[in-house]
Short mmCIF file of C-alpha atoms in Angstrom, two decimals:
data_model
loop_
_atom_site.label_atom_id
_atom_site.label_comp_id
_atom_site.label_asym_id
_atom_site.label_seq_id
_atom_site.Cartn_x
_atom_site.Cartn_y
_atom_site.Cartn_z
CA UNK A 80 -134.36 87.67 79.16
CA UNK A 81 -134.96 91.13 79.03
CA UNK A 82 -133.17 93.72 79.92
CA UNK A 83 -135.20 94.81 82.52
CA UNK A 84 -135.10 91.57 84.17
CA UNK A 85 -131.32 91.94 84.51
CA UNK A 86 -130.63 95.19 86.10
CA UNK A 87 -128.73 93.54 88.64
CA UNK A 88 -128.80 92.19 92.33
CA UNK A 89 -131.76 93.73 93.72
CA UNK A 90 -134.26 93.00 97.06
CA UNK A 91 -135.53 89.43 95.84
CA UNK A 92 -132.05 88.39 95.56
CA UNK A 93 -131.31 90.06 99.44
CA UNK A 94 -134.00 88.29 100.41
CA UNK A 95 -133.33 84.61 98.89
CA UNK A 96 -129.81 84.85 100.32
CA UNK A 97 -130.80 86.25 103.60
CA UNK A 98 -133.55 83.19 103.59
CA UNK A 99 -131.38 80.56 102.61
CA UNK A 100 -129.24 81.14 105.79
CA UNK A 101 -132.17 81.46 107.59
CA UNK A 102 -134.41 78.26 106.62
CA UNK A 103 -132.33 75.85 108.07
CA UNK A 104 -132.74 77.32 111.86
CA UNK A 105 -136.27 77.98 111.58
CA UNK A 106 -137.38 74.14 112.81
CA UNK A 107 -134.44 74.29 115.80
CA UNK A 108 -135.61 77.75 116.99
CA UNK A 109 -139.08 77.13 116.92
CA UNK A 110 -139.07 73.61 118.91
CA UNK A 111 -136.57 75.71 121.59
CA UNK A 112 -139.33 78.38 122.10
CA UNK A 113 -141.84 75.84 122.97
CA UNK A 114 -139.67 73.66 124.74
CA UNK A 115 -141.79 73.53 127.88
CA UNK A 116 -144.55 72.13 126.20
CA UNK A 117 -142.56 69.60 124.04
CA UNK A 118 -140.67 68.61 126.95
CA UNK A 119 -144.04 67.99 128.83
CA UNK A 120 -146.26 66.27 126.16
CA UNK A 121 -143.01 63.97 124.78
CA UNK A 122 -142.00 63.23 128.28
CA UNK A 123 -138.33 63.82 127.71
CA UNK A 124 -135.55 64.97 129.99
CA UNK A 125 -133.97 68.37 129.20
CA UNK A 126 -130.91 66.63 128.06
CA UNK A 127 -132.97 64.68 125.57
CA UNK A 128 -134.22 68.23 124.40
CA UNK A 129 -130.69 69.05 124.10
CA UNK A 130 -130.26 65.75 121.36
CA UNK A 131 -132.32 67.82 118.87
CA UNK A 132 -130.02 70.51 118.29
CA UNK A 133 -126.90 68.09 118.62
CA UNK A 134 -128.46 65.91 115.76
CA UNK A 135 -129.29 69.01 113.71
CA UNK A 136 -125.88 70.70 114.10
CA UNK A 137 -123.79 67.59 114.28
CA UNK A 138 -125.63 66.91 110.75
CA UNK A 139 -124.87 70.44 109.85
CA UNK A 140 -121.20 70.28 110.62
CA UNK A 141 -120.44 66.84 109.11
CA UNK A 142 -122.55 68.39 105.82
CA UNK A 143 -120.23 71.26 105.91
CA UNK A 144 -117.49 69.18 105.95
CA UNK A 145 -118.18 66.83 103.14
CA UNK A 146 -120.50 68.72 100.85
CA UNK A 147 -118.10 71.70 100.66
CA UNK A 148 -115.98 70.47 97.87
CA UNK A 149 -119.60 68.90 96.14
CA UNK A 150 -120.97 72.37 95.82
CA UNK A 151 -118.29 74.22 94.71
CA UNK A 152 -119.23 71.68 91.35
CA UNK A 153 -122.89 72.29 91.86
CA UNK A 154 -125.35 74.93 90.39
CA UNK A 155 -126.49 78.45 93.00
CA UNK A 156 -129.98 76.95 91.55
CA UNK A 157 -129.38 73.32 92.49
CA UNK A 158 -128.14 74.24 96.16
CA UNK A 159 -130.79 76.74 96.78
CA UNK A 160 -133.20 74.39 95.93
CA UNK A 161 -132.08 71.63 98.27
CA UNK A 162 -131.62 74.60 100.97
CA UNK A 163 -135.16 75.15 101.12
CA UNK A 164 -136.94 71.69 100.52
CA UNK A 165 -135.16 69.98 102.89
CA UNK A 166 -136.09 73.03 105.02
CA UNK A 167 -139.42 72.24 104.01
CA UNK A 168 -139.15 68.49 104.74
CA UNK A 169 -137.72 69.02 108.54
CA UNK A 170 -141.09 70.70 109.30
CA UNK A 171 -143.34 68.08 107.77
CA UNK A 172 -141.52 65.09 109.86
CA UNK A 173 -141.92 67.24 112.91
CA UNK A 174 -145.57 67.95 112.70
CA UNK A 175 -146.29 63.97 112.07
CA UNK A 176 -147.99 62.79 115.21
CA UNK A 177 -145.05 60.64 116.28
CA UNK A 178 -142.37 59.74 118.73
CA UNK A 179 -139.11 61.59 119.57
CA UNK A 180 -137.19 59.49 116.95
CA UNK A 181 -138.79 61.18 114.25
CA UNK A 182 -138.37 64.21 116.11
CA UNK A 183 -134.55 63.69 115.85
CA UNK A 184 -135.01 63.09 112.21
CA UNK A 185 -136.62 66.09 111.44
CA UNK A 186 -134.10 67.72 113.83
CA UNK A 187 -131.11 66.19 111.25
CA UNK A 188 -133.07 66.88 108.01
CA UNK A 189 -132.94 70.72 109.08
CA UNK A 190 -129.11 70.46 109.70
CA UNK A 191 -128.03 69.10 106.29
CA UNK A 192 -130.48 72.17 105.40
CA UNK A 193 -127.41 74.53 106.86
CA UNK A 194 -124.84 72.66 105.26
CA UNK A 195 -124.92 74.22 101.92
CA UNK A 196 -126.12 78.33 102.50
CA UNK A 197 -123.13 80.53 103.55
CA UNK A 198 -121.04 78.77 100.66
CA UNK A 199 -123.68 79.42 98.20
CA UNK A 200 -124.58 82.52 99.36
CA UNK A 201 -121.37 83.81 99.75
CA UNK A 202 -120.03 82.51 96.22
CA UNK A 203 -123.18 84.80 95.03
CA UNK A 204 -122.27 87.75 96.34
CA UNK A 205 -119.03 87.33 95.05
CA UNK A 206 -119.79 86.26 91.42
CA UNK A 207 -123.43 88.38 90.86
CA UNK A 208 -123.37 91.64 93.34
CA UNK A 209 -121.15 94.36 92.75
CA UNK A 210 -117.79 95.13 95.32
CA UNK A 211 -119.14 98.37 96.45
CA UNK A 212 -122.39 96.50 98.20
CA UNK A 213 -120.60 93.05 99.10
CA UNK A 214 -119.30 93.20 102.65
CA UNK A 215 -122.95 95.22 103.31
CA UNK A 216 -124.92 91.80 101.83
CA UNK A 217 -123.07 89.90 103.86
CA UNK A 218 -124.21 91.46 107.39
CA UNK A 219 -127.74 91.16 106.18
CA UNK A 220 -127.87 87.85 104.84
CA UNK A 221 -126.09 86.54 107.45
CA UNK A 222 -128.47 87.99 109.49
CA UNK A 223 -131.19 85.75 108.29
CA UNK A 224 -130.14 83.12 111.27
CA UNK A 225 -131.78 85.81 113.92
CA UNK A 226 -134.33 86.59 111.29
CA UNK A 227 -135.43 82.97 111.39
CA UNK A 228 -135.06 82.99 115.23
CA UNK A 229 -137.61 86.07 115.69
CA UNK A 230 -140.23 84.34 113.35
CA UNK A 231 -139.58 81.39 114.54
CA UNK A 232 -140.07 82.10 118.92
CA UNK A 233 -142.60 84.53 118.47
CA UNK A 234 -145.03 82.70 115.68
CA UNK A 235 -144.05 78.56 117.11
CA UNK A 236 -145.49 79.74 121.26
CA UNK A 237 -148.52 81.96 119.46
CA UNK A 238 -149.11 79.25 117.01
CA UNK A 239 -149.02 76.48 119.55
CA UNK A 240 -151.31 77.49 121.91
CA UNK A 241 -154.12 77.32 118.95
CA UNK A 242 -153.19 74.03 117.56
CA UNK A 243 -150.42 72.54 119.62
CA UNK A 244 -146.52 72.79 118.36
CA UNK A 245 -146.93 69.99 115.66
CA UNK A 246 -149.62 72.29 114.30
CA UNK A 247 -147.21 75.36 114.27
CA UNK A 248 -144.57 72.97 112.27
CA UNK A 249 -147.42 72.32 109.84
CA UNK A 250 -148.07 75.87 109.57
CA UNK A 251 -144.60 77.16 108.91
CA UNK A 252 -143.81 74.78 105.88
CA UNK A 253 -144.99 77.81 103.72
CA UNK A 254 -141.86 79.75 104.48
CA UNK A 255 -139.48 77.93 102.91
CA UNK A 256 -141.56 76.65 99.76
CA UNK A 257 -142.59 80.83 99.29
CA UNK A 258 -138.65 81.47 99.47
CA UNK A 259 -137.89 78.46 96.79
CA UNK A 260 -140.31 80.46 94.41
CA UNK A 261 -138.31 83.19 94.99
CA UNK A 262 -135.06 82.24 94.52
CA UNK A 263 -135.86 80.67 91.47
CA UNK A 264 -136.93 83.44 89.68
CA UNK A 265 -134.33 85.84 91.62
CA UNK A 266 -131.27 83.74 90.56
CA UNK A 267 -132.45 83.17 86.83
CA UNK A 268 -132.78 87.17 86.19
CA UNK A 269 -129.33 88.00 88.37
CA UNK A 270 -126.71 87.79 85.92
CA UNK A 271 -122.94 86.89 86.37
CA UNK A 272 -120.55 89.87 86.52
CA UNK A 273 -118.63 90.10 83.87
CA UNK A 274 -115.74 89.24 85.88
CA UNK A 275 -117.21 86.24 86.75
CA UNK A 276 -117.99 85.33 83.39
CA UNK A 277 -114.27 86.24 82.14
CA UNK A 278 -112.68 82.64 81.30
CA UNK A 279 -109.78 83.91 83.51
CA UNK A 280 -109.12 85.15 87.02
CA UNK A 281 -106.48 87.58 87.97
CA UNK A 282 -103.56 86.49 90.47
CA UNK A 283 -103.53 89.72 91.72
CA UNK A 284 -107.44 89.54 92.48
CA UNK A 285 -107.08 86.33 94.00
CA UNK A 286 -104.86 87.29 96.48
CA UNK A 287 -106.90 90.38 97.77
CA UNK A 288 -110.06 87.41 97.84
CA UNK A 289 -111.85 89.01 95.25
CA UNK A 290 -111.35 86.21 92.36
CA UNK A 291 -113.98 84.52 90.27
CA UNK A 292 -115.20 81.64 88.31
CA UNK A 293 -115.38 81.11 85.12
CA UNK A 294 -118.62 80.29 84.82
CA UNK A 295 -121.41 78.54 86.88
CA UNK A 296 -121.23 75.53 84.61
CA UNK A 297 -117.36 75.10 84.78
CA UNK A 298 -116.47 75.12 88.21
CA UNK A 299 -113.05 73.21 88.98
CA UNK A 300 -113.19 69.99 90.60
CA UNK A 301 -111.11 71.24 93.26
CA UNK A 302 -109.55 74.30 94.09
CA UNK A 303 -105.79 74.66 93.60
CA UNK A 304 -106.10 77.98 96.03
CA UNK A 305 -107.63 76.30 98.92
CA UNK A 306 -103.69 75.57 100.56
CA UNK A 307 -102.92 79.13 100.65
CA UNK A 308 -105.02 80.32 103.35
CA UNK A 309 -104.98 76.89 105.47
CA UNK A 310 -103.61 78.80 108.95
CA UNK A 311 -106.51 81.45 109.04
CA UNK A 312 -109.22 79.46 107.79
CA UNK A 313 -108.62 76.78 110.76
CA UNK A 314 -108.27 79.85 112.73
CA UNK A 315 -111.67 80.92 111.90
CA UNK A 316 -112.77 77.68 112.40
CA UNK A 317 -111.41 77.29 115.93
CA UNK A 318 -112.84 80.56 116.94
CA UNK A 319 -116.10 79.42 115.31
CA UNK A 320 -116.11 76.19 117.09
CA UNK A 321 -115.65 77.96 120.21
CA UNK A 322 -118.43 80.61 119.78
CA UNK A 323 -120.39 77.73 118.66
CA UNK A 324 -120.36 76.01 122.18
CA UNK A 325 -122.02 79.64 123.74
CA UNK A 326 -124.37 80.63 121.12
CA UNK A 327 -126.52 77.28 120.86
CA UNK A 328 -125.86 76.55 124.87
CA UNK A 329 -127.47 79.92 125.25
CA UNK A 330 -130.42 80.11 122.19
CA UNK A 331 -131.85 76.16 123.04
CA UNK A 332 -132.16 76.89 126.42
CA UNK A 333 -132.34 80.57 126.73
CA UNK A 334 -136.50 80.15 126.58
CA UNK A 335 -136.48 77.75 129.10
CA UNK A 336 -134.58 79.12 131.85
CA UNK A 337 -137.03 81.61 131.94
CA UNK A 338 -139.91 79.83 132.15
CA UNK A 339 -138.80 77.65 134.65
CA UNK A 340 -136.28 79.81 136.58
CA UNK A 341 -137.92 83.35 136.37
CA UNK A 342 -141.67 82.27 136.25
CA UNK A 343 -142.13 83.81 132.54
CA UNK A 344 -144.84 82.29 130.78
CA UNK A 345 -144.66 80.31 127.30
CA UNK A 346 -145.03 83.11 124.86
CA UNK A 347 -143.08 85.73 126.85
CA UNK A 348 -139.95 82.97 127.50
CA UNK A 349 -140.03 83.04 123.68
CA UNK A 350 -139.96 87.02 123.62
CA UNK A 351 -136.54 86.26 125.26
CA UNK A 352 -135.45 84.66 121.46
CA UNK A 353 -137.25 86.72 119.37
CA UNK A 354 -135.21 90.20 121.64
CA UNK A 355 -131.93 88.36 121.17
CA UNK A 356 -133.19 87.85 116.99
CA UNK A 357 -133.64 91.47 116.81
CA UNK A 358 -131.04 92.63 118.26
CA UNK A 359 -128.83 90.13 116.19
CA UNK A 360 -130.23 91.52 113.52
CA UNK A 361 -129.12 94.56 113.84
CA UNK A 362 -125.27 93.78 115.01
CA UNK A 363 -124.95 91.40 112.36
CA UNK A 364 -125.57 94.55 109.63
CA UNK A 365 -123.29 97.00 112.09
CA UNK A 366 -120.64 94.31 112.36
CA UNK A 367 -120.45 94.16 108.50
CA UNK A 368 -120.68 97.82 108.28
CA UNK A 369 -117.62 97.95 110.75
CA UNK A 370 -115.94 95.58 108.72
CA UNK A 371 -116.41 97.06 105.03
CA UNK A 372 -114.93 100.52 106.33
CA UNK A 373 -112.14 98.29 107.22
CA UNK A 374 -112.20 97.45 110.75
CA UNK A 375 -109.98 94.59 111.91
CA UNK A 376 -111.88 90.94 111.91
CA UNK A 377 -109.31 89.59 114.39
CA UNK A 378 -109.84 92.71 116.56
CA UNK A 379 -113.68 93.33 116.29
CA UNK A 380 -113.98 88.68 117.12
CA UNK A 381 -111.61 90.19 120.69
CA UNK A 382 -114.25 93.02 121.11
CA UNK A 383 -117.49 90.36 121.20
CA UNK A 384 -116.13 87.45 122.66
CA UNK A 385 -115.21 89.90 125.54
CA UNK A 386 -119.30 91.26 125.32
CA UNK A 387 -120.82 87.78 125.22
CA UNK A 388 -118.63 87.13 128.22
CA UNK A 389 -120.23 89.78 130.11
CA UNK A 390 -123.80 88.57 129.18
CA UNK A 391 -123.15 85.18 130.24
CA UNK A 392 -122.06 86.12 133.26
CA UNK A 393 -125.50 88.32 133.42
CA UNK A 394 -127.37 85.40 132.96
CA UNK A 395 -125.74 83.21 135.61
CA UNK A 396 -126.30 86.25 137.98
CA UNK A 397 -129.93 87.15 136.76
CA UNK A 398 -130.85 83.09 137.77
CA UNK A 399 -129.21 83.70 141.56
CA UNK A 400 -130.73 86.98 142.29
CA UNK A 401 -134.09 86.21 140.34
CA UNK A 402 -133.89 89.46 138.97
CA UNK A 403 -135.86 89.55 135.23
CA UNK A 404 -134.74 92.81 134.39
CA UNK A 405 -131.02 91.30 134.30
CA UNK A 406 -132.33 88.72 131.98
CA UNK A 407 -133.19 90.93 129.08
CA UNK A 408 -129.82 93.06 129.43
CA UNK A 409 -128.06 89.39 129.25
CA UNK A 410 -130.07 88.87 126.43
CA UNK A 411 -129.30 92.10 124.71
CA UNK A 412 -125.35 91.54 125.01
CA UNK A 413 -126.06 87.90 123.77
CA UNK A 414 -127.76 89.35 120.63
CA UNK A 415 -124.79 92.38 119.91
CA UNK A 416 -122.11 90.05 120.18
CA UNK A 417 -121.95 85.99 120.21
CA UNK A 418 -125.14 85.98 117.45
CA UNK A 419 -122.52 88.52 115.29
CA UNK A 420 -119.36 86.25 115.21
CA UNK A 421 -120.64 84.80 111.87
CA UNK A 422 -121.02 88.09 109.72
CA UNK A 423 -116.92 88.92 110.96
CA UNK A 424 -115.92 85.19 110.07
CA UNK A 425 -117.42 85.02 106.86
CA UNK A 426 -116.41 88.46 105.82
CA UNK A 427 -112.56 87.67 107.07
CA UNK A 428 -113.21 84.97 104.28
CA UNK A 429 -114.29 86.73 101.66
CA UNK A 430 -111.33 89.15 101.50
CA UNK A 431 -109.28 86.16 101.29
CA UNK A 432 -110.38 83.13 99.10
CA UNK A 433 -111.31 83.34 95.77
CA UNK A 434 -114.85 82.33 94.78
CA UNK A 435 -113.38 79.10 92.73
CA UNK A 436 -112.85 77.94 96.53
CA UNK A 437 -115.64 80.14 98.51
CA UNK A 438 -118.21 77.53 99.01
CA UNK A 439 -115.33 74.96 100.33
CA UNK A 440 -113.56 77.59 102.81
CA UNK A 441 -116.75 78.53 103.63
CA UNK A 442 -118.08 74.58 104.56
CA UNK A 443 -114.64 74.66 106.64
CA UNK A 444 -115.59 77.44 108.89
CA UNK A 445 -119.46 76.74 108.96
CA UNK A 446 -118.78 73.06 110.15
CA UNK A 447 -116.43 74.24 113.08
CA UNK A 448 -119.15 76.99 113.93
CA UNK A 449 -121.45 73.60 113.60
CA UNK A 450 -119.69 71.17 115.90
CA UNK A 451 -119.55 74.20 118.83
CA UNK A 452 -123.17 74.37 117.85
CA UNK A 453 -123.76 70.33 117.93
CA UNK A 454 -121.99 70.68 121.24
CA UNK A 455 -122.99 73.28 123.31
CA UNK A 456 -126.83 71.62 123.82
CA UNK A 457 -125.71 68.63 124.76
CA UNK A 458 -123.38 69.94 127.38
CA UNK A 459 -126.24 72.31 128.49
CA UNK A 460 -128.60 69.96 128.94
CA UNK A 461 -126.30 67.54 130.92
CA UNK A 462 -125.22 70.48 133.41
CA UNK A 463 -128.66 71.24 133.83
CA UNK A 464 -129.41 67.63 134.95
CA UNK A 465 -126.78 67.60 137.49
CA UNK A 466 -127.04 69.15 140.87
CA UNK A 467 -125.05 72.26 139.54
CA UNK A 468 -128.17 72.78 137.34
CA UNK A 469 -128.50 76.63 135.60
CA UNK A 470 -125.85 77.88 137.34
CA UNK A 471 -123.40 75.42 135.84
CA UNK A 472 -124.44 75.98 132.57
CA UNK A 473 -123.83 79.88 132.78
CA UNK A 474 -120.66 79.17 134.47
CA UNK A 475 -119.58 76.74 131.43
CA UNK A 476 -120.68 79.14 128.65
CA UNK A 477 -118.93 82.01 130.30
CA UNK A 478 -115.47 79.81 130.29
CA UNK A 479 -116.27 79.13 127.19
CA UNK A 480 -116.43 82.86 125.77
CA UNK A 481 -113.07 83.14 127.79
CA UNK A 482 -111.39 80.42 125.83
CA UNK A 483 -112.74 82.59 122.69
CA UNK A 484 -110.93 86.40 123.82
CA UNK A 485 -107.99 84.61 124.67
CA UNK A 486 -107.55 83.04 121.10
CA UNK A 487 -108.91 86.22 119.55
CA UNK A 488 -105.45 88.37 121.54
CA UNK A 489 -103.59 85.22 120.68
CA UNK A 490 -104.13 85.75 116.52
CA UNK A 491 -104.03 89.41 117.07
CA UNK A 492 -100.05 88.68 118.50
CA UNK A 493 -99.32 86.51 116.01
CA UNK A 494 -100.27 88.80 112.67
CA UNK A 495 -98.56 91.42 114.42
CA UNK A 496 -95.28 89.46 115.06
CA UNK A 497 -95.67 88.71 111.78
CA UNK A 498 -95.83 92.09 110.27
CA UNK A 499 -93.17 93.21 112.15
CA UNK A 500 -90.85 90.39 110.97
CA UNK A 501 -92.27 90.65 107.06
#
C-alpha cells in the first residue's frame, strides 16, 4: 500500500465509524416516524408498536452481552461488515409485503446490528487515531445514532407518502451497503499505531485507559484487565440502563404524540425526530469536547439527567395545555441532554480500559443502555393504553430521569469519599 494511502485516520474513516453506530437505528427510527401509518395499515395497538423497539433493543442488549468477549477475538473488518449487512438485511425483511411477525424480525435483525459498533468503533479509535483527536472522534461518531435518526424521520414520512413505508425500507437499503464499501477500503488503508502494533503494552498506559493490542490478528481470548474496573463499568451500565428507559420511551413515541395529541401532520410529527437528531448531534460533539478538556463524566451525566428531566416534564405539560410551541423546546432539551449520555459513558470508558478489553467493557455498558432501551417502549406503549394515557407516560419518563440525577450525586459522593480517604 502506498504511502499515500496511509497518511492516517482521515474523513472516510470518521465517517465509517460514525455510520457503523448509526446503521443499526436507521430501521427503528424510520418505522417510529411513520408510526401513524404503520399503526393504521397493520392494524396494531400502540403497545404492539412498542414490541418493535423491545425486540430490536432486547436483541441489542442480549448481543452486547454475549458477543462482547467474541469480538474482542474478531477482525475491525469482520465486525464492520456484519454491522452493516445485517443493517442491510433489517430493511429488506421490513419492506416484504408481510405481517407484523416479520416486522418483529426485521425489528431484531437491526438490534444484533447495534450489538457490535461502539466496541469496534471504540477499539479503533484507540488502536488507529492518534490521542490528540480521540475523545473528539468519539462525540462525532457517537453521534451517528441522531445522524441516523434525522435521515431516518425526515426521508421514511417523505418517502412514504410516494410509495408507502415498505417502499421507503426498500429505498434506504443503499445506506448501509454504500457505508460497507466504505469501510472496507477506509479500514484497509488506516494503519495500526505503532503502539498498537508494539508486541507489548505498558502497565502504566493501561491504567490511564490508553493501552493497546498487539495486533489485530492476536487478540487475547479474554482480557485479564477486565476485573479492574468492575465497580464503574456496572456503574455506567446502571446509569445507561436508566437513561435507556427515557431516551427510547421518548424517540418511539415522540412522533406520535404529536400527531395524535397536537394535530401535527405525518411529515411534520417526524420534524419532531429529525429537531431532536440535530440537536443531538451537536451535544453529542460538545459533550465530548467538554469531556477531552477534562470535564468530569460523573458530573457532566448529573448536569443532563437533571436537563432531560426538565424536558420531560415539558412534554407532559405541552400535551395538557396543547401548547406546540412547548413541544419543540421539550424536544430541544431531549436532544442536548438524554440523546448525549452515550458520548460521556463511552468516553468515561475509554480513559479507563485498555483496548485488549474495549470492545467487552464496551458490550457491558451498551447492553445496559440496551435493556433501558428494550424497556422503555414497552412501558410507553402500555401507559398509553391505559386510562392514564400520554400523561402517564411523561410522568414515568420524568421519574425515570430522577432515578438517573440521583445515582449520578450518588457516584459523585462516593469518588469523593474516596479521594478523601485515599
Amino acid at each position: 500500500m502506498s504511502t499515500n494511502e496511509q497518511r492516517g485516520p482521515n474523513l472516510g474513516l470518521l465517517t465509517v465509524l460514525t455510520g457503523a453506530v448509526g446503521a443499526g437505528p436507521l430501521l427503528l427510527y424510520g418505522l417510529s416516524a411513520t408510526s401513524d401509518q404503520i399503526i393504521s395499515e397493520l392494524v396494531i395497538s400502540e403497545a404492539h408498536f412498542g414490541l418493535l423497539a423491545t425486540v430490536c433493543f432486547g436483541c441489542a442488549a442480549i448481543g452486547n452481552a454475549i458477543l462482547g468477549r467474541v469480538a474482542d477475538r474478531r477482525s475491525d473488518l469482520l465486525l464492520m461488515a456484519a454491522v452493516f449487512l445485517l443493517a442491510a438485511a433489517s430493511f429488506v425483511l421490513a419492506a416484504l409485503p408481510a405481517g407484523f411477525g416479520l416486522l418483529l424480525v426485521a425489528a431484531g435483525l437491526s438490534g444484533v446490528a447495534q450489538s457490535f459498533p461502539n466496541g469496534v468503533t471504540n477499539r479503533i479509535l484507540l488502536e488507529r487515531v492518534p490521542e490528540a483527536r480521540r475523545i473528539g472522534w468519539v462525540g462525532i461518531k457517537q453521534s451517528g445514532v441522531q445522524v441516523s435518526q434525522l435521515v431516518s424521520s425526515l426521508a421514511f414520512p417523505a418517502l412514504a407518502l410516494a410509495m408507502g413505508w415498505r417502499g421507503a425500507a426498500l429505498t434506504i437499503t443503499v445506506i448501509p451497503l454504500v457505508l460497507l464499501v466504505v469501510a472496507w477500503r477506509s479500514l484497509r488503508s488506516t494503519p495500526l499505531l505503532p503502539s498498537a502494533a508494539a508486541p507489548h503494552t505498558d502497565t502504566a498506559e493501561v491504567a490511564a485507559g490508553n493501552g493497546t493490542l498487539p495486533s489485530e490478528s492476536s487478540r487475547p481470548a479474554h482480557s485479564p484487565y477486565a476485573p479492574r474496573y468492575p465497580g464503574m463499568v456496572w456503574a455506567l451500565a446502571a446509569f445507561g440502563l436508566l437513561n435507556g428507559i427515557g431516551v427510547q420511551a421518548t424517540n418511539v413515541y415522540m412522533p406520535l404524540f404529536a400527531v395524535r395529541e397536537l394535530g401535527f401532520s405525518l411529515v411534520l410529527g417526524g420534524v419532531t425526530a429529525a429537531m431532536a437528531g440535530v440537536i443531538g448531534v451537536i451535544a453529542r460533539v460538545s459533550w465530548a469536547r467538554a469531556m477531552a478538556r477534562g470535564a468530569s463524566g460523573l458530573r457532566l451525566l448529573l448536569i443532563l439527567a437533571l436537563i432531560a428531566l426538565g424536558g420531560a416534564t415539558l412534554f407532559l405539560v405541552a400535551g395538557v395545555s396543547a401548547q406546540a410551541w412547548l413541544l419543540w423546546v421539550a424536544v430541544a432539551l431531549h436532544g442536548i441532554s438524554a440523546l448525549g449520555v452515550s458520548v460521556v459513558l463511552m468516553s468515561a470508558l475509554m480513559r479507563s480500559i485498555p483496548s485488549a478489553s474495549m470492545a467487552s467493557a464496551s458490550g457491558m455498558v451498551t447492553a445496559g443502555m440496551f435493556a433501558g432501551f428494550a424497556v422503555g417502549p414497552l412501558g410507553m406503549g402500555l401507559l398509553l393504553g391505559s386510562a392514564g394515557g400520554f400523561t402517564a407516560g411523561w410522568i414515568a419518563v420524568a421519574v425515570v430521569y430522577l432515578l438517573c440525577a440521583v445515582l449520578a450525586a450518588a457516584l459523585i459522593r462516593g469518588t469523593g469519599a474516596r479521594r478523601q480517604t485515599s
